[in-house]
């Protein structure tokens, strides 16, 4: 149906607040479409970009979202990245998810880094990639969907072995992977710029044979 009201928000007027006639339901992915919208010069909104998915974000539980790919030993002048995958049927908010590493000496978690500093939804079956320099990643790798690539501070990811830890807003562990460079394919003699990729979302991330170069 149609929104009961739509208000453009100052001061930049780049956001619209919708008031709905009926409450949104958990677990449902909705599509919002804007029709008849023009800019200040009278140009109509491109119909290829006039809709967006939206939903009510749920709290991520264990393994709802998993580590799917890790680049911990980038090319010279390159940067690390971590790719997450939403394997659940939940809509998740990246602002409510925090990732970090673990100290190799104490085993304690490092400083928590939010996957996003603003509300940003990760829908079921979507990927979400964090890196310090998305432009550099796009130069060095094929990126099929640039919308999933997000600039973020990164924890230290050592070149030999380390840990990626993901927590929800309640501090509960959602996923933890302690990777090792020995998980690479045995015939790879130089793993610079080669990521480890998870083979099966439904198998434990801590199994070395569930990862491939």
Coordinates of C-alpha atoms in Angstrom, one line a residue:
X1 CA 0.0 0.0 0.0
X2 CA 0.9 3.7 0.2
X3 CA 2.6 5.4 3.1
X4 CA 0.4 7.4 5.3
X5 CA 2.9 10.3 5.2
X6 CA 6.3 11.1 3.8
X7 CA 8.4 13.9 5.2
X8 CA 11.8 15.0 3.8
X9 CA 14.2 15.5 6.7
X10 CA 16.3 18.7 7.0
X11 CA 18.9 20.0 6.9
X12 CA 20.3 18.2 3.9
X13 CA 17.0 16.8 2.6
X14 CA 18.6 13.6 1.5
X15 CA 16.4 11.4 3.7
X16 CA 12.7 10.8 3.8
X17 CA 10.8 9.6 6.8
X18 CA 7.8 7.4 6.1
X19 CA 4.9 6.9 8.4
X20 CA 3.0 3.6 7.6
X21 CA -0.6 2.9 7.9
X22 CA 0.2 -0.6 9.3
X23 CA 3.0 -1.8 11.4
X24 CA 5.9 -3.6 9.8
X25 CA 6.2 -7.3 10.7
X26 CA 9.3 -9.1 11.8
X27 CA 10.9 -11.4 9.3
X28 CA 9.3 -9.8 6.3
X29 CA 11.3 -8.1 3.6
X30 CA 9.5 -5.1 2.1
X31 CA 10.2 -3.0 -1.0
X32 CA 9.8 0.7 -0.9
X33 CA 9.3 2.4 -4.3
X34 CA 9.3 6.1 -5.0
X35 CA 7.2 7.3 -7.9
X36 CA 6.9 10.7 -9.5
X37 CA 10.0 12.1 -7.7
X38 CA 12.0 14.8 -9.4
X39 CA 15.2 16.8 -8.4
X40 CA 15.4 20.5 -8.2
X41 CA 16.1 20.7 -11.9
X42 CA 13.0 18.7 -12.8
X43 CA 14.8 15.5 -13.7
X44 CA 12.8 12.4 -12.9
X45 CA 14.2 9.7 -10.7
X46 CA 15.7 6.8 -12.7
X47 CA 13.3 3.9 -12.5
X48 CA 16.3 1.5 -12.2
X49 CA 17.1 3.1 -8.8
X50 CA 13.7 4.1 -7.4
X51 CA 13.2 1.2 -5.0
X52 CA 14.9 -0.3 -2.0
X53 CA 14.5 -3.2 0.4
X54 CA 13.6 -2.6 4.0
X55 CA 12.7 -4.6 7.1
X56 CA 12.7 -4.8 10.8
X57 CA 16.2 -5.7 12.1
X58 CA 16.4 -8.7 14.4
X59 CA 19.1 -9.6 17.0
X60 CA 21.7 -11.8 15.4
X61 CA 22.1 -15.2 17.1
X62 CA 24.9 -17.7 16.8
X63 CA 25.9 -18.4 13.2
X64 CA 23.1 -16.2 11.8
X65 CA 25.9 -14.3 10.0
X66 CA 29.2 -16.0 9.4
X67 CA 32.7 -15.2 8.2
X68 CA 32.9 -16.3 4.6
X69 CA 36.2 -14.9 3.3
X70 CA 39.4 -13.5 4.9
X71 CA 42.2 -11.7 3.2
X72 CA 44.8 -11.4 5.9
X73 CA 48.0 -11.3 3.8
X74 CA 47.3 -8.7 1.1
X75 CA 49.5 -7.8 -1.9
X76 CA 52.2 -5.2 -1.3
X77 CA 50.5 -1.8 -0.8
X78 CA 47.2 -3.8 -0.5
X79 CA 44.7 -4.0 2.4
X80 CA 43.0 -6.7 4.4
X81 CA 39.3 -7.5 4.1
X82 CA 36.7 -9.7 5.8
X83 CA 33.6 -10.9 4.1
X84 CA 30.5 -11.9 6.1
X85 CA 27.4 -13.8 4.8
X86 CA 23.9 -13.6 6.3
X87 CA 22.9 -17.3 6.2
X88 CA 19.8 -16.7 8.3
X89 CA 16.2 -15.7 7.3
X90 CA 16.6 -12.5 9.5
X91 CA 17.2 -8.9 8.5
X92 CA 20.3 -7.8 10.4
X93 CA 21.5 -4.3 11.1
X94 CA 25.3 -3.9 10.6
X95 CA 25.3 -1.1 13.2
X96 CA 24.3 -3.8 15.8
X97 CA 27.2 -6.1 14.9
X98 CA 30.8 -5.7 16.1
X99 CA 34.0 -7.5 15.0
X100 CA 37.5 -7.7 16.3
X101 CA 40.4 -10.0 16.8
X102 CA 41.9 -11.8 19.8
X103 CA 45.2 -11.2 21.4
X104 CA 47.7 -13.9 20.6
X105 CA 49.2 -13.6 24.1
X106 CA 46.2 -13.2 26.4
X107 CA 43.4 -14.5 24.2
X108 CA 41.3 -11.4 25.1
X109 CA 39.2 -9.7 22.4
X110 CA 40.5 -6.5 20.9
X111 CA 38.7 -3.2 20.5
X112 CA 35.2 -3.7 19.1
X113 CA 34.6 -2.2 15.7
X114 CA 31.0 -1.8 14.4
X115 CA 30.3 -3.2 11.0
X116 CA 28.7 0.1 10.3
X117 CA 28.6 3.5 12.0
X118 CA 25.1 4.1 10.7
X119 CA 22.0 1.8 10.4
X120 CA 22.6 -0.5 7.4
X121 CA 20.6 -3.6 6.7
X122 CA 22.0 -6.9 5.7
X123 CA 19.3 -9.0 4.2
X124 CA 19.1 -12.9 4.1
X125 CA 21.5 -14.3 1.5
X126 CA 23.5 -11.1 1.3
X127 CA 27.3 -10.6 1.7
X128 CA 28.9 -7.7 3.6
X129 CA 32.6 -6.9 3.1
X130 CA 34.6 -4.6 5.4
X131 CA 38.0 -3.1 4.4
X132 CA 40.0 0.0 5.1
X133 CA 40.1 0.9 1.4
X134 CA 37.2 -0.2 -0.8
X135 CA 38.6 1.6 -3.9
X136 CA 41.9 -0.4 -3.7
X137 CA 39.9 -3.7 -3.3
X138 CA 38.0 -2.8 -6.5
X139 CA 41.2 -2.2 -8.3
X140 CA 42.8 -5.5 -7.3
X141 CA 39.8 -7.8 -7.4
X142 CA 36.5 -8.4 -9.2
X143 CA 33.7 -7.0 -7.1
X144 CA 30.3 -8.2 -8.4
X145 CA 28.3 -5.9 -6.1
X146 CA 30.0 -2.7 -4.9
X147 CA 27.1 -2.0 -2.5
X148 CA 28.3 -4.8 -0.3
X149 CA 31.8 -3.3 0.0
X150 CA 32.0 -1.0 3.1
X151 CA 34.9 1.2 4.4
X152 CA 35.7 0.4 8.0
X153 CA 38.5 0.4 10.5
X154 CA 40.1 -3.0 10.7
X155 CA 41.6 -5.1 13.5
X156 CA 45.1 -6.5 13.1
X157 CA 45.0 -9.7 11.0
X158 CA 48.5 -11.3 11.2
X159 CA 49.8 -13.0 8.0
X160 CA 50.4 -16.3 9.7
X161 CA 47.4 -16.9 11.9
X162 CA 44.8 -14.9 13.8
X163 CA 41.2 -14.7 14.8
X164 CA 38.1 -12.9 13.5
X165 CA 35.4 -12.5 16.2
X166 CA 31.9 -11.2 15.6
X167 CA 29.6 -10.2 18.4
X168 CA 26.0 -8.9 18.6
X169 CA 24.8 -5.8 20.5
X170 CA 24.4 -7.9 23.6
X171 CA 28.0 -9.0 23.6
X172 CA 27.1 -12.6 22.5
X173 CA 29.5 -14.3 20.1
X174 CA 27.8 -14.8 16.7
X175 CA 30.8 -16.3 14.9
X176 CA 34.5 -16.9 15.6
X177 CA 37.1 -18.1 13.2
X178 CA 40.8 -18.7 14.1
X179 CA 42.4 -18.9 10.7
X180 CA 45.9 -20.3 9.9
X181 CA 48.0 -19.8 6.7
X182 CA 48.4 -23.6 6.6
X183 CA 44.7 -23.7 5.6
X184 CA 45.7 -22.5 2.1
X185 CA 45.9 -25.0 -0.8
X186 CA 49.2 -26.9 -0.3
X187 CA 50.5 -26.0 -3.8
X188 CA 50.2 -22.3 -3.1
X189 CA 53.8 -21.2 -2.6
X190 CA 53.0 -17.5 -2.1
X191 CA 49.7 -16.6 -0.5
X192 CA 50.1 -12.8 -0.8
X193 CA 46.8 -11.4 -2.1
X194 CA 45.0 -14.8 -1.9
X195 CA 42.0 -15.0 0.4
X196 CA 40.7 -18.0 2.3
X197 CA 37.1 -18.7 1.3
X198 CA 34.6 -20.8 3.3
X199 CA 33.4 -23.8 1.3
X200 CA 30.1 -24.5 3.2
X201 CA 28.1 -22.0 5.2
X202 CA 26.5 -24.8 7.2
X203 CA 29.7 -26.4 8.4
X204 CA 31.8 -25.0 11.3
X205 CA 34.1 -22.2 10.4
X206 CA 36.8 -23.7 12.6
X207 CA 37.3 -26.7 10.4
X208 CA 40.4 -26.3 8.3
X209 CA 39.0 -28.5 5.5
X210 CA 36.0 -26.1 5.2
X211 CA 38.3 -23.4 3.7
X212 CA 40.0 -23.1 0.3
X213 CA 42.3 -20.7 -1.4

